[in-house]
């Protein structure tokens, strides 16, 4: 078997991720053989990569991989939990504009300017922001940003009409859509582990839907309730489309900086959409009125609520994008959806949402589904380490093993 230098094998691994096999990325032992057989043809490619000193930050062997993964999960966890509570706070205290609630989900894009430009200003990084950013990537980012803008609007309608716990758990249906769409778009393999997780988390939503007749907040008409219900399911579908589409786009991206840059463009596009909606539908005058006289906690609390919602949503979206980049659309979807069950507990603790037997059972199922998935990933990672160990003891590189369908 051929042996490669670590940098050469890292570059080969990178090339793998940029050109995945038609039949998915699971048969990794076969892929190792493929790469090793094609080694001579790849030597010039490897040299180029070494000259450019490029590193694939999606590679699990990259030293920045684990810290980045952790940072993104924390962003997603803190962002998801606090943004769902803050959005509900806005509506509970007489905030009523769905456009304002949509606007704040993307308005935090200037925050991304700091991690994008600061390392260059401080001369910490050589790569200039937007270096290698093609016109196609720009166009794709704008289109996905517009899709995300519509998703945000649907989420706002859902949160406006439904209790935080119900809207969070209804959004869990996005996982089934994610599994189907990611198997179509990025050839995600459907395994026992991921199917089990998706079924458990979906049963969670069904139980909640059955229980939802007791959940209608006072003063809300049946029509409004069903609008909220439908919008939340619609948001789940759009989000499930967004995840594998992003994974497909990230197959051409190898650095996290570019993920942040794409996120910036997407959020700007979503903000333009929301701003047009605000301007056409009286959102700006509603906002002024709400701040001055409608919000029952006063003007200062209104602006603090808006500002913190802006920041927390930005954390959620950056965390989600990072998870998709570093793992896969399905893992990203599972992590964000499992966090929704934590949001249910947040709604119950902070807003005293009703928490009966149905909600307890669905929360347990949701956590069980998530834990079984994480355990499945752990087992796969262990198996992968054994394959690596075996291949290194026979003299082949340890870094030639590409990520499997779960992104590990
Ligand atoms: N539909 C939907 N939109 C989101 N925006 C941020 N997180 C989510 C999510 O989990 N689902």
mmCIF file of C-alpha atoms and ligand atoms in Angstrom:
data_model
loop_
_atom_site.group_PDB
_atom_site.id
_atom_site.type_symbol
_atom_site.label_atom_id
_atom_site.label_comp_id
_atom_site.label_asym_id
_atom_site.label_seq_id
_atom_site.Cartn_x
_atom_site.Cartn_y
_atom_site.Cartn_z
ATOM 1 C CA UNK A 1 0.000 0.000 0.000
ATOM 2 C CA UNK A 2 1.216 3.471 -0.764
ATOM 3 C CA UNK A 3 2.202 5.886 1.980
ATOM 4 C CA UNK A 4 1.633 9.637 1.852
ATOM 5 C CA UNK A 5 2.893 12.592 3.872
ATOM 6 C CA UNK A 6 0.349 14.099 6.298
ATOM 7 C CA UNK A 7 -0.023 17.289 4.242
ATOM 8 C CA UNK A 8 -0.428 15.319 1.041
ATOM 9 C CA UNK A 9 -3.104 13.148 2.547
ATOM 10 C CA UNK A 10 -4.904 16.184 4.011
ATOM 11 C CA UNK A 11 -5.015 17.682 0.532
ATOM 12 C CA UNK A 12 -6.345 14.413 -0.873
ATOM 13 C CA UNK A 13 -8.993 14.373 1.805
ATOM 14 C CA UNK A 14 -9.886 17.895 0.787
ATOM 15 C CA UNK A 15 -10.224 16.854 -2.839
ATOM 16 C CA UNK A 16 -12.565 14.078 -1.752
ATOM 17 C CA UNK A 17 -14.906 16.481 -0.074
ATOM 18 C CA UNK A 18 -15.013 18.696 -3.120
ATOM 19 C CA UNK A 19 -15.979 15.859 -5.429
ATOM 20 C CA UNK A 20 -18.118 13.357 -3.559
ATOM 21 C CA UNK A 21 -18.977 10.041 -5.156
ATOM 22 C CA UNK A 22 -22.256 9.711 -6.971
ATOM 23 C CA UNK A 23 -23.408 6.948 -4.651
ATOM 24 C CA UNK A 24 -22.868 8.976 -1.452
ATOM 25 C CA UNK A 25 -19.869 9.052 0.877
ATOM 26 C CA UNK A 26 -20.322 5.955 2.980
ATOM 27 C CA UNK A 27 -18.267 3.310 1.350
ATOM 28 C CA UNK A 28 -15.111 4.818 2.713
ATOM 29 C CA UNK A 29 -12.856 1.828 2.625
ATOM 30 C CA UNK A 30 -13.469 1.572 -1.125
ATOM 31 C CA UNK A 31 -12.720 5.255 -1.380
ATOM 32 C CA UNK A 32 -9.397 4.805 0.408
ATOM 33 C CA UNK A 33 -8.432 2.266 -2.221
ATOM 34 C CA UNK A 34 -9.606 4.625 -4.978
ATOM 35 C CA UNK A 35 -7.429 7.439 -3.700
ATOM 36 C CA UNK A 36 -4.400 5.308 -3.101
ATOM 37 C CA UNK A 37 -4.657 3.910 -6.625
ATOM 38 C CA UNK A 38 -4.840 7.389 -8.100
ATOM 39 C CA UNK A 39 -1.947 8.768 -6.062
ATOM 40 C CA UNK A 40 0.547 9.262 -8.919
ATOM 41 C CA UNK A 41 -1.952 11.385 -10.882
ATOM 42 C CA UNK A 42 -2.580 13.580 -7.901
ATOM 43 C CA UNK A 43 0.995 14.545 -7.083
ATOM 44 C CA UNK A 44 0.852 17.891 -8.922
ATOM 45 C CA UNK A 45 -2.447 18.703 -7.249
ATOM 46 C CA UNK A 46 -0.876 17.995 -3.864
ATOM 47 C CA UNK A 47 2.104 20.223 -4.617
ATOM 48 C CA UNK A 48 -0.217 23.078 -5.563
ATOM 49 C CA UNK A 49 -2.118 22.674 -2.340
ATOM 50 C CA UNK A 50 1.111 22.729 -0.367
ATOM 51 C CA UNK A 51 2.201 25.913 -2.118
ATOM 52 C CA UNK A 52 -1.085 27.598 -1.305
ATOM 53 C CA UNK A 53 -0.842 26.251 2.231
ATOM 54 C CA UNK A 54 -4.537 25.420 2.136
ATOM 55 C CA UNK A 55 -6.120 23.401 4.898
ATOM 56 C CA UNK A 56 -9.497 21.764 4.887
ATOM 57 C CA UNK A 57 -11.211 22.902 8.046
ATOM 58 C CA UNK A 58 -13.995 20.349 7.497
ATOM 59 C CA UNK A 59 -11.464 17.591 8.015
ATOM 60 C CA UNK A 60 -11.850 15.928 11.413
ATOM 61 C CA UNK A 61 -8.047 15.655 11.592
ATOM 62 C CA UNK A 62 -7.641 19.425 11.334
ATOM 63 C CA UNK A 63 -6.581 20.831 14.726
ATOM 64 C CA UNK A 64 -9.181 23.591 14.468
ATOM 65 C CA UNK A 65 -12.023 21.128 13.813
ATOM 66 C CA UNK A 66 -13.073 20.282 17.385
ATOM 67 C CA UNK A 67 -12.810 23.857 18.788
ATOM 68 C CA UNK A 68 -14.828 25.135 15.809
ATOM 69 C CA UNK A 69 -17.439 22.412 16.285
ATOM 70 C CA UNK A 70 -17.743 23.246 19.967
ATOM 71 C CA UNK A 71 -18.015 26.999 19.330
ATOM 72 C CA UNK A 72 -20.737 26.441 16.742
ATOM 73 C CA UNK A 73 -22.708 24.101 18.955
ATOM 74 C CA UNK A 74 -22.562 26.626 21.818
ATOM 75 C CA UNK A 75 -23.721 29.373 19.410
ATOM 76 C CA UNK A 76 -26.579 27.166 18.261
ATOM 77 C CA UNK A 77 -27.534 26.094 21.795
ATOM 78 C CA UNK A 78 -27.449 29.548 23.398
ATOM 79 C CA UNK A 79 -28.905 31.231 20.303
ATOM 80 C CA UNK A 80 -31.797 28.822 19.828
ATOM 81 C CA UNK A 81 -32.801 28.780 23.493
ATOM 82 C CA UNK A 82 -32.632 32.529 24.036
ATOM 83 C CA UNK A 83 -34.034 33.620 20.647
ATOM 84 C CA UNK A 84 -37.152 31.508 21.088
ATOM 85 C CA UNK A 85 -37.725 32.960 24.568
ATOM 86 C CA UNK A 86 -37.013 36.544 23.460
ATOM 87 C CA UNK A 87 -39.334 36.262 20.439
ATOM 88 C CA UNK A 88 -42.116 35.054 22.701
ATOM 89 C CA UNK A 89 -41.360 37.845 25.221
ATOM 90 C CA UNK A 90 -41.903 40.375 22.441
ATOM 91 C CA UNK A 91 -45.347 38.953 21.610
ATOM 92 C CA UNK A 92 -46.432 38.406 25.230
ATOM 93 C CA UNK A 93 -45.799 42.058 26.087
ATOM 94 C CA UNK A 94 -47.998 43.359 23.293
ATOM 95 C CA UNK A 95 -45.482 43.420 20.468
ATOM 96 C CA UNK A 96 -47.597 42.328 17.511
ATOM 97 C CA UNK A 97 -45.784 42.987 14.248
ATOM 98 C CA UNK A 98 -44.831 39.815 12.439
ATOM 99 C CA UNK A 99 -42.607 41.911 10.160
ATOM 100 C CA UNK A 100 -40.634 43.286 13.137
ATOM 101 C CA UNK A 101 -40.223 39.751 14.417
ATOM 102 C CA UNK A 102 -39.045 38.654 10.930
ATOM 103 C CA UNK A 103 -36.700 41.625 10.567
ATOM 104 C CA UNK A 104 -34.862 40.985 13.828
ATOM 105 C CA UNK A 105 -34.016 37.426 12.762
ATOM 106 C CA UNK A 106 -31.609 38.671 10.106
ATOM 107 C CA UNK A 107 -30.801 42.242 11.119
ATOM 108 C CA UNK A 108 -27.797 41.132 13.185
ATOM 109 C CA UNK A 109 -25.645 40.555 10.086
ATOM 110 C CA UNK A 110 -23.196 43.433 10.951
ATOM 111 C CA UNK A 111 -22.056 41.297 13.930
ATOM 112 C CA UNK A 112 -20.457 38.956 11.374
ATOM 113 C CA UNK A 113 -18.244 41.792 10.139
ATOM 114 C CA UNK A 114 -16.151 41.421 13.326
ATOM 115 C CA UNK A 115 -15.048 37.788 12.891
ATOM 116 C CA UNK A 116 -14.674 38.354 9.132
ATOM 117 C CA UNK A 117 -12.568 41.530 9.152
ATOM 118 C CA UNK A 118 -10.947 41.673 12.604
ATOM 119 C CA UNK A 119 -8.393 38.867 12.026
ATOM 120 C CA UNK A 120 -7.178 40.708 8.908
ATOM 121 C CA UNK A 121 -7.064 44.108 10.620
ATOM 122 C CA UNK A 122 -5.088 42.537 13.480
ATOM 123 C CA UNK A 123 -2.847 40.824 10.884
ATOM 124 C CA UNK A 124 -3.732 37.458 12.400
ATOM 125 C CA UNK A 125 -4.773 35.953 9.037
ATOM 126 C CA UNK A 126 -3.206 36.201 5.571
ATOM 127 C CA UNK A 127 -6.368 35.392 3.617
ATOM 128 C CA UNK A 128 -8.277 38.528 2.657
ATOM 129 C CA UNK A 129 -12.062 38.493 3.270
ATOM 130 C CA UNK A 130 -14.005 37.280 0.201
ATOM 131 C CA UNK A 131 -10.843 35.976 -1.466
ATOM 132 C CA UNK A 132 -11.905 33.185 -3.869
ATOM 133 C CA UNK A 133 -15.568 34.117 -3.494
ATOM 134 C CA UNK A 134 -17.037 33.456 -6.954
ATOM 135 C CA UNK A 135 -20.021 35.165 -8.613
ATOM 136 C CA UNK A 136 -21.861 31.838 -8.473
ATOM 137 C CA UNK A 137 -21.382 31.651 -4.702
ATOM 138 C CA UNK A 138 -22.630 35.210 -4.396
ATOM 139 C CA UNK A 139 -25.753 34.416 -6.416
ATOM 140 C CA UNK A 140 -26.413 31.204 -4.474
ATOM 141 C CA UNK A 141 -25.970 33.033 -1.162
ATOM 142 C CA UNK A 142 -28.487 35.691 -2.222
ATOM 143 C CA UNK A 143 -31.047 33.076 -3.343
ATOM 144 C CA UNK A 144 -30.670 30.994 -0.181
ATOM 145 C CA UNK A 145 -30.865 34.227 1.857
ATOM 146 C CA UNK A 146 -34.225 35.066 0.277
ATOM 147 C CA UNK A 147 -35.476 31.559 1.063
ATOM 148 C CA UNK A 148 -34.299 32.030 4.646
ATOM 149 C CA UNK A 149 -36.154 35.371 4.752
ATOM 150 C CA UNK A 150 -39.431 33.597 3.888
ATOM 151 C CA UNK A 151 -38.664 30.931 6.477
ATOM 152 C CA UNK A 152 -38.186 33.685 9.069
ATOM 153 C CA UNK A 153 -41.562 35.186 8.200
ATOM 154 C CA UNK A 154 -43.311 31.831 8.613
ATOM 155 C CA UNK A 155 -41.518 31.223 11.932
ATOM 156 C CA UNK A 156 -42.749 34.644 13.145
ATOM 157 C CA UNK A 157 -46.354 33.816 12.263
ATOM 158 C CA UNK A 158 -46.024 30.514 14.104
ATOM 159 C CA UNK A 159 -44.520 32.104 17.222
ATOM 160 C CA UNK A 160 -47.140 34.880 17.161
ATOM 161 C CA UNK A 161 -50.086 32.487 17.276
ATOM 162 C CA UNK A 162 -48.893 29.403 19.109
ATOM 163 C CA UNK A 163 -47.461 28.793 22.575
ATOM 164 C CA UNK A 164 -43.660 28.669 22.413
ATOM 165 C CA UNK A 165 -43.700 25.010 23.376
ATOM 166 C CA UNK A 166 -46.139 24.016 20.623
ATOM 167 C CA UNK A 167 -44.414 26.004 17.878
ATOM 168 C CA UNK A 168 -41.010 24.599 18.900
ATOM 169 C CA UNK A 169 -42.236 21.036 18.854
ATOM 170 C CA UNK A 170 -44.171 21.462 15.616
ATOM 171 C CA UNK A 171 -40.961 22.677 14.007
ATOM 172 C CA UNK A 172 -39.572 19.219 14.809
ATOM 173 C CA UNK A 173 -41.388 17.955 11.697
ATOM 174 C CA UNK A 174 -38.563 19.639 9.783
ATOM 175 C CA UNK A 175 -36.442 16.601 10.579
ATOM 176 C CA UNK A 176 -38.451 14.225 8.369
ATOM 177 C CA UNK A 177 -38.297 16.763 5.562
ATOM 178 C CA UNK A 178 -34.541 17.136 6.203
ATOM 179 C CA UNK A 179 -33.960 13.384 5.943
ATOM 180 C CA UNK A 180 -35.940 13.141 2.684
ATOM 181 C CA UNK A 181 -34.483 16.271 1.096
ATOM 182 C CA UNK A 182 -30.908 15.534 2.153
ATOM 183 C CA UNK A 183 -31.160 12.016 0.712
ATOM 184 C CA UNK A 184 -32.297 13.612 -2.566
ATOM 185 C CA UNK A 185 -29.938 16.590 -2.648
ATOM 186 C CA UNK A 186 -26.717 15.340 -1.009
ATOM 187 C CA UNK A 187 -27.350 11.581 -1.241
ATOM 188 C CA UNK A 188 -27.568 11.235 2.526
ATOM 189 C CA UNK A 189 -27.740 7.516 3.310
ATOM 190 C CA UNK A 190 -30.758 6.505 5.395
ATOM 191 C CA UNK A 191 -29.437 4.294 8.206
ATOM 192 C CA UNK A 192 -31.040 2.672 11.252
ATOM 193 C CA UNK A 193 -29.466 5.333 13.505
ATOM 194 C CA UNK A 194 -30.734 8.371 11.669
ATOM 195 C CA UNK A 195 -34.132 6.856 10.817
ATOM 196 C CA UNK A 196 -34.686 5.887 14.459
ATOM 197 C CA UNK A 197 -33.865 9.428 15.541
ATOM 198 C CA UNK A 198 -36.100 11.022 12.918
ATOM 199 C CA UNK A 199 -39.033 8.729 13.799
ATOM 200 C CA UNK A 200 -38.718 9.403 17.534
ATOM 201 C CA UNK A 201 -38.545 13.167 17.094
ATOM 202 C CA UNK A 202 -41.454 13.095 14.630
ATOM 203 C CA UNK A 203 -43.632 11.034 16.997
ATOM 204 C CA UNK A 204 -42.925 13.857 19.442
ATOM 205 C CA UNK A 205 -44.645 16.315 17.087
ATOM 206 C CA UNK A 206 -47.592 14.009 16.424
ATOM 207 C CA UNK A 207 -48.237 13.586 20.145
ATOM 208 C CA UNK A 208 -48.143 17.344 20.501
ATOM 209 C CA UNK A 209 -50.466 17.908 17.609
ATOM 210 C CA UNK A 210 -52.967 15.492 19.231
ATOM 211 C CA UNK A 211 -52.674 17.412 22.474
ATOM 212 C CA UNK A 212 -52.855 20.834 20.866
ATOM 213 C CA UNK A 213 -56.585 21.414 21.313
ATOM 214 C CA UNK A 214 -55.844 22.339 24.960
ATOM 215 C CA UNK A 215 -53.078 24.668 23.887
ATOM 216 C CA UNK A 216 -54.977 27.466 22.203
ATOM 217 C CA UNK A 217 -54.141 30.743 23.979
ATOM 218 C CA UNK A 218 -57.156 32.755 25.171
ATOM 219 C CA UNK A 219 -58.521 35.234 22.640
ATOM 220 C CA UNK A 220 -57.077 33.451 19.630
ATOM 221 C CA UNK A 221 -59.562 32.404 16.958
ATOM 222 C CA UNK A 222 -59.546 28.924 15.470
ATOM 223 C CA UNK A 223 -58.567 30.434 12.118
ATOM 224 C CA UNK A 224 -55.542 32.223 13.610
ATOM 225 C CA UNK A 225 -54.550 29.073 15.446
ATOM 226 C CA UNK A 226 -54.545 26.998 12.277
ATOM 227 C CA UNK A 227 -52.664 29.738 10.395
ATOM 228 C CA UNK A 228 -49.953 29.549 13.073
ATOM 229 C CA UNK A 229 -49.957 25.754 12.814
ATOM 230 C CA UNK A 230 -49.645 25.747 8.994
ATOM 231 C CA UNK A 231 -46.967 28.474 8.934
ATOM 232 C CA UNK A 232 -44.832 26.532 11.411
ATOM 233 C CA UNK A 233 -45.011 23.369 9.292
ATOM 234 C CA UNK A 234 -44.188 25.503 6.198
ATOM 235 C CA UNK A 235 -41.174 26.983 8.016
ATOM 236 C CA UNK A 236 -40.084 23.453 8.886
ATOM 237 C CA UNK A 237 -40.167 22.518 5.193
ATOM 238 C CA UNK A 238 -38.193 25.597 4.061
ATOM 239 C CA UNK A 239 -35.580 25.079 6.776
ATOM 240 C CA UNK A 240 -35.281 21.412 5.777
ATOM 241 C CA UNK A 241 -34.615 22.515 2.206
ATOM 242 C CA UNK A 242 -32.107 25.148 3.333
ATOM 243 C CA UNK A 243 -29.926 22.606 5.205
ATOM 244 C CA UNK A 244 -29.032 20.171 2.373
ATOM 245 C CA UNK A 245 -28.837 23.014 -0.148
ATOM 246 C CA UNK A 246 -26.202 24.588 2.098
ATOM 247 C CA UNK A 247 -24.399 21.263 2.495
ATOM 248 C CA UNK A 248 -24.255 20.969 -1.288
ATOM 249 C CA UNK A 249 -22.823 24.481 -1.578
ATOM 250 C CA UNK A 250 -20.297 23.849 1.235
ATOM 251 C CA UNK A 251 -18.894 20.872 -0.689
ATOM 252 C CA UNK A 252 -17.060 23.538 -2.706
ATOM 253 C CA UNK A 253 -15.910 25.418 0.410
ATOM 254 C CA UNK A 254 -12.987 24.421 2.592
ATOM 255 C CA UNK A 255 -12.596 27.254 5.075
ATOM 256 C CA UNK A 256 -14.845 28.456 7.855
ATOM 257 C CA UNK A 257 -14.114 32.095 6.976
ATOM 258 C CA UNK A 258 -15.945 31.570 3.693
ATOM 259 C CA UNK A 259 -18.903 30.060 5.567
ATOM 260 C CA UNK A 260 -19.152 33.302 7.590
ATOM 261 C CA UNK A 261 -18.885 35.385 4.420
ATOM 262 C CA UNK A 262 -21.680 33.423 2.746
ATOM 263 C CA UNK A 263 -23.739 33.773 5.912
ATOM 264 C CA UNK A 264 -23.219 37.546 5.789
ATOM 265 C CA UNK A 265 -24.524 37.713 2.193
ATOM 266 C CA UNK A 266 -27.499 35.477 3.052
ATOM 267 C CA UNK A 267 -28.455 37.578 6.061
ATOM 268 C CA UNK A 268 -28.172 40.790 4.004
ATOM 269 C CA UNK A 269 -30.512 39.281 1.357
ATOM 270 C CA UNK A 270 -32.980 38.179 4.057
ATOM 271 C CA UNK A 271 -32.781 41.657 5.618
ATOM 272 C CA UNK A 272 -33.560 43.349 2.283
ATOM 273 C CA UNK A 273 -36.652 41.118 1.941
ATOM 274 C CA UNK A 274 -37.805 41.833 5.495
ATOM 275 C CA UNK A 275 -37.113 45.582 5.104
ATOM 276 C CA UNK A 276 -39.259 45.734 1.949
ATOM 277 C CA UNK A 277 -42.021 43.911 3.861
ATOM 278 C CA UNK A 278 -41.643 46.313 6.810
ATOM 279 C CA UNK A 279 -41.798 49.356 4.513
ATOM 280 C CA UNK A 280 -44.809 48.117 2.486
ATOM 281 C CA UNK A 281 -46.813 46.861 5.450
ATOM 282 C CA UNK A 282 -46.265 49.740 7.899
ATOM 283 C CA UNK A 283 -43.749 47.797 10.000
ATOM 284 C CA UNK A 284 -41.564 50.835 10.770
ATOM 285 C CA UNK A 285 -44.440 52.956 12.071
ATOM 286 C CA UNK A 286 -45.731 49.905 14.027
ATOM 287 C CA UNK A 287 -42.279 49.592 15.583
ATOM 288 C CA UNK A 288 -42.262 53.267 16.629
ATOM 289 C CA UNK A 289 -45.767 52.999 18.066
ATOM 290 C CA UNK A 290 -44.941 49.779 19.903
ATOM 291 C CA UNK A 291 -41.796 51.321 21.430
ATOM 292 C CA UNK A 292 -43.566 54.511 22.555
ATOM 293 C CA UNK A 293 -46.914 53.305 23.815
ATOM 294 C CA UNK A 294 -47.862 49.693 23.099
ATOM 295 C CA UNK A 295 -45.123 47.522 24.636
ATOM 296 C CA UNK A 296 -46.280 47.095 28.250
ATOM 297 C CA UNK A 297 -42.747 46.956 29.714
ATOM 298 C CA UNK A 298 -41.815 50.431 28.459
ATOM 299 C CA UNK A 299 -39.658 51.926 25.715
ATOM 300 C CA UNK A 300 -36.243 50.965 27.102
ATOM 301 C CA UNK A 301 -37.322 47.329 27.624
ATOM 302 C CA UNK A 302 -38.683 47.297 24.071
ATOM 303 C CA UNK A 303 -35.347 48.251 22.530
ATOM 304 C CA UNK A 304 -33.435 45.868 24.808
ATOM 305 C CA UNK A 305 -35.810 43.073 23.716
ATOM 306 C CA UNK A 306 -35.308 43.935 20.048
ATOM 307 C CA UNK A 307 -31.520 44.176 20.408
ATOM 308 C CA UNK A 308 -31.155 40.908 22.294
ATOM 309 C CA UNK A 309 -33.438 39.131 19.824
ATOM 310 C CA UNK A 310 -31.252 40.422 16.969
ATOM 311 C CA UNK A 311 -28.061 39.106 18.626
ATOM 312 C CA UNK A 312 -29.494 35.736 19.668
ATOM 313 C CA UNK A 313 -30.951 34.998 16.218
ATOM 314 C CA UNK A 314 -27.584 35.759 14.639
ATOM 315 C CA UNK A 315 -25.934 33.242 16.980
ATOM 316 C CA UNK A 316 -28.546 30.627 16.024
ATOM 317 C CA UNK A 317 -28.031 31.023 12.281
ATOM 318 C CA UNK A 318 -24.236 31.155 12.459
ATOM 319 C CA UNK A 319 -24.236 28.068 14.719
ATOM 320 C CA UNK A 320 -26.513 26.198 12.299
ATOM 321 C CA UNK A 321 -24.410 27.105 9.263
ATOM 322 C CA UNK A 322 -21.228 26.067 11.087
ATOM 323 C CA UNK A 323 -22.731 22.726 12.118
ATOM 324 C CA UNK A 324 -23.785 21.965 8.530
ATOM 325 C CA UNK A 325 -20.319 22.902 7.261
ATOM 326 C CA UNK A 326 -18.468 20.858 9.890
ATOM 327 C CA UNK A 327 -20.784 17.839 9.990
ATOM 328 C CA UNK A 328 -23.749 17.375 7.622
ATOM 329 C CA UNK A 329 -27.168 18.846 6.948
ATOM 330 C CA UNK A 330 -28.837 15.965 8.795
ATOM 331 C CA UNK A 331 -26.615 16.293 11.877
ATOM 332 C CA UNK A 332 -27.159 20.080 11.817
ATOM 333 C CA UNK A 333 -30.916 19.519 11.523
ATOM 334 C CA UNK A 334 -30.938 16.952 14.327
ATOM 335 C CA UNK A 335 -28.975 19.266 16.652
ATOM 336 C CA UNK A 336 -31.202 22.285 15.990
ATOM 337 C CA UNK A 337 -34.368 20.211 16.235
ATOM 338 C CA UNK A 338 -33.319 18.490 19.459
ATOM 339 C CA UNK A 339 -32.720 21.941 20.917
ATOM 340 C CA UNK A 340 -36.350 22.718 20.252
ATOM 341 C CA UNK A 341 -37.267 20.323 23.049
ATOM 342 C CA UNK A 342 -35.076 22.377 25.375
ATOM 343 C CA UNK A 343 -37.041 25.412 24.177
ATOM 344 C CA UNK A 344 -40.215 23.597 25.283
ATOM 345 C CA UNK A 345 -38.831 23.405 28.797
ATOM 346 C CA UNK A 346 -37.837 27.087 28.547
ATOM 347 C CA UNK A 347 -41.430 28.005 27.613
ATOM 348 C CA UNK A 348 -42.783 25.995 30.526
ATOM 349 C CA UNK A 349 -40.321 27.390 33.092
ATOM 350 C CA UNK A 350 -40.271 31.034 31.983
ATOM 351 C CA UNK A 351 -43.792 31.566 30.616
ATOM 352 C CA UNK A 352 -45.631 28.889 32.585
ATOM 353 C CA UNK A 353 -46.831 27.168 29.388
ATOM 354 C CA UNK A 354 -49.002 24.165 30.170
ATOM 355 C CA UNK A 355 -46.864 21.017 30.677
ATOM 356 C CA UNK A 356 -48.986 17.901 30.849
ATOM 357 C CA UNK A 357 -48.373 14.221 30.245
ATOM 358 C CA UNK A 358 -48.319 14.555 26.454
ATOM 359 C CA UNK A 359 -45.623 17.206 26.527
ATOM 360 C CA UNK A 360 -43.594 15.212 29.060
ATOM 361 C CA UNK A 361 -43.714 12.082 26.876
ATOM 362 C CA UNK A 362 -42.825 14.018 23.735
ATOM 363 C CA UNK A 363 -39.904 15.758 25.428
ATOM 364 C CA UNK A 364 -38.548 12.397 26.617
ATOM 365 C CA UNK A 365 -38.920 10.917 23.094
ATOM 366 C CA UNK A 366 -37.175 13.906 21.583
ATOM 367 C CA UNK A 367 -34.231 13.631 23.978
ATOM 368 C CA UNK A 368 -34.101 9.843 23.487
ATOM 369 C CA UNK A 369 -34.013 10.291 19.682
ATOM 370 C CA UNK A 370 -31.202 12.815 19.926
ATOM 371 C CA UNK A 371 -29.149 10.751 22.395
ATOM 372 C CA UNK A 372 -29.478 7.597 20.272
ATOM 373 C CA UNK A 373 -28.219 9.545 17.262
ATOM 374 C CA UNK A 374 -25.238 10.930 19.170
ATOM 375 C CA UNK A 375 -24.486 7.405 20.438
ATOM 376 C CA UNK A 376 -24.661 6.082 16.860
ATOM 377 C CA UNK A 377 -22.213 8.772 15.769
ATOM 378 C CA UNK A 378 -19.907 7.875 18.654
ATOM 379 C CA UNK A 379 -19.865 4.207 17.605
ATOM 380 C CA UNK A 380 -19.150 5.179 13.993
ATOM 381 C CA UNK A 381 -16.301 7.453 15.070
ATOM 382 C CA UNK A 382 -14.823 4.588 17.088
ATOM 383 C CA UNK A 383 -15.057 2.247 14.082
ATOM 384 C CA UNK A 384 -13.424 4.900 11.940
ATOM 385 C CA UNK A 385 -10.537 5.193 14.417
ATOM 386 C CA UNK A 386 -10.018 1.414 14.224
ATOM 387 C CA UNK A 387 -9.914 1.576 10.401
ATOM 388 C CA UNK A 388 -7.409 4.440 10.673
ATOM 389 C CA UNK A 389 -5.266 2.530 13.162
ATOM 390 C CA UNK A 390 -5.275 -0.567 10.947
ATOM 391 C CA UNK A 391 -4.429 1.402 7.838
ATOM 392 C CA UNK A 392 -1.584 3.257 9.604
ATOM 393 C CA UNK A 393 -0.159 0.000 10.973
ATOM 394 C CA UNK A 394 -0.105 -1.355 7.406
ATOM 395 C CA UNK A 395 1.727 1.774 6.288
ATOM 396 C CA UNK A 396 -1.050 3.767 4.643
ATOM 397 C CA UNK A 397 -2.002 7.269 5.646
ATOM 398 C CA UNK A 398 -4.418 7.840 8.508
ATOM 399 C CA UNK A 399 -5.885 10.924 6.898
ATOM 400 C CA UNK A 400 -7.227 9.403 3.733
ATOM 401 C CA UNK A 401 -10.502 8.386 5.286
ATOM 402 C CA UNK A 402 -13.249 10.721 4.129
ATOM 403 C CA UNK A 403 -16.180 11.727 6.292
ATOM 404 C CA UNK A 404 -19.127 9.390 6.186
ATOM 405 C CA UNK A 405 -22.742 10.345 5.531
ATOM 406 C CA UNK A 406 -23.131 11.765 9.033
ATOM 407 C CA UNK A 407 -20.215 14.061 8.499
ATOM 408 C CA UNK A 408 -17.807 12.205 10.777
HETATM 409 N N1 LIG B 1 -37.856 26.714 10.386
HETATM 410 C C1 LIG B 1 -36.825 26.925 11.210
HETATM 411 N N2 LIG B 1 -36.251 28.114 11.204
HETATM 412 C C2 LIG B 1 -35.214 28.294 12.031
HETATM 413 N N3 LIG B 1 -34.469 29.369 12.215
HETATM 414 C C3 LIG B 1 -33.542 29.053 13.142
HETATM 415 N N4 LIG B 1 -33.683 27.792 13.561
HETATM 416 C C4 LIG B 1 -34.720 27.301 12.867
HETATM 417 C C5 LIG B 1 -35.324 26.034 12.855
HETATM 418 O O1 LIG B 1 -34.932 25.097 13.560
HETATM 419 N N5 LIG B 1 -36.379 25.906 12.002
#
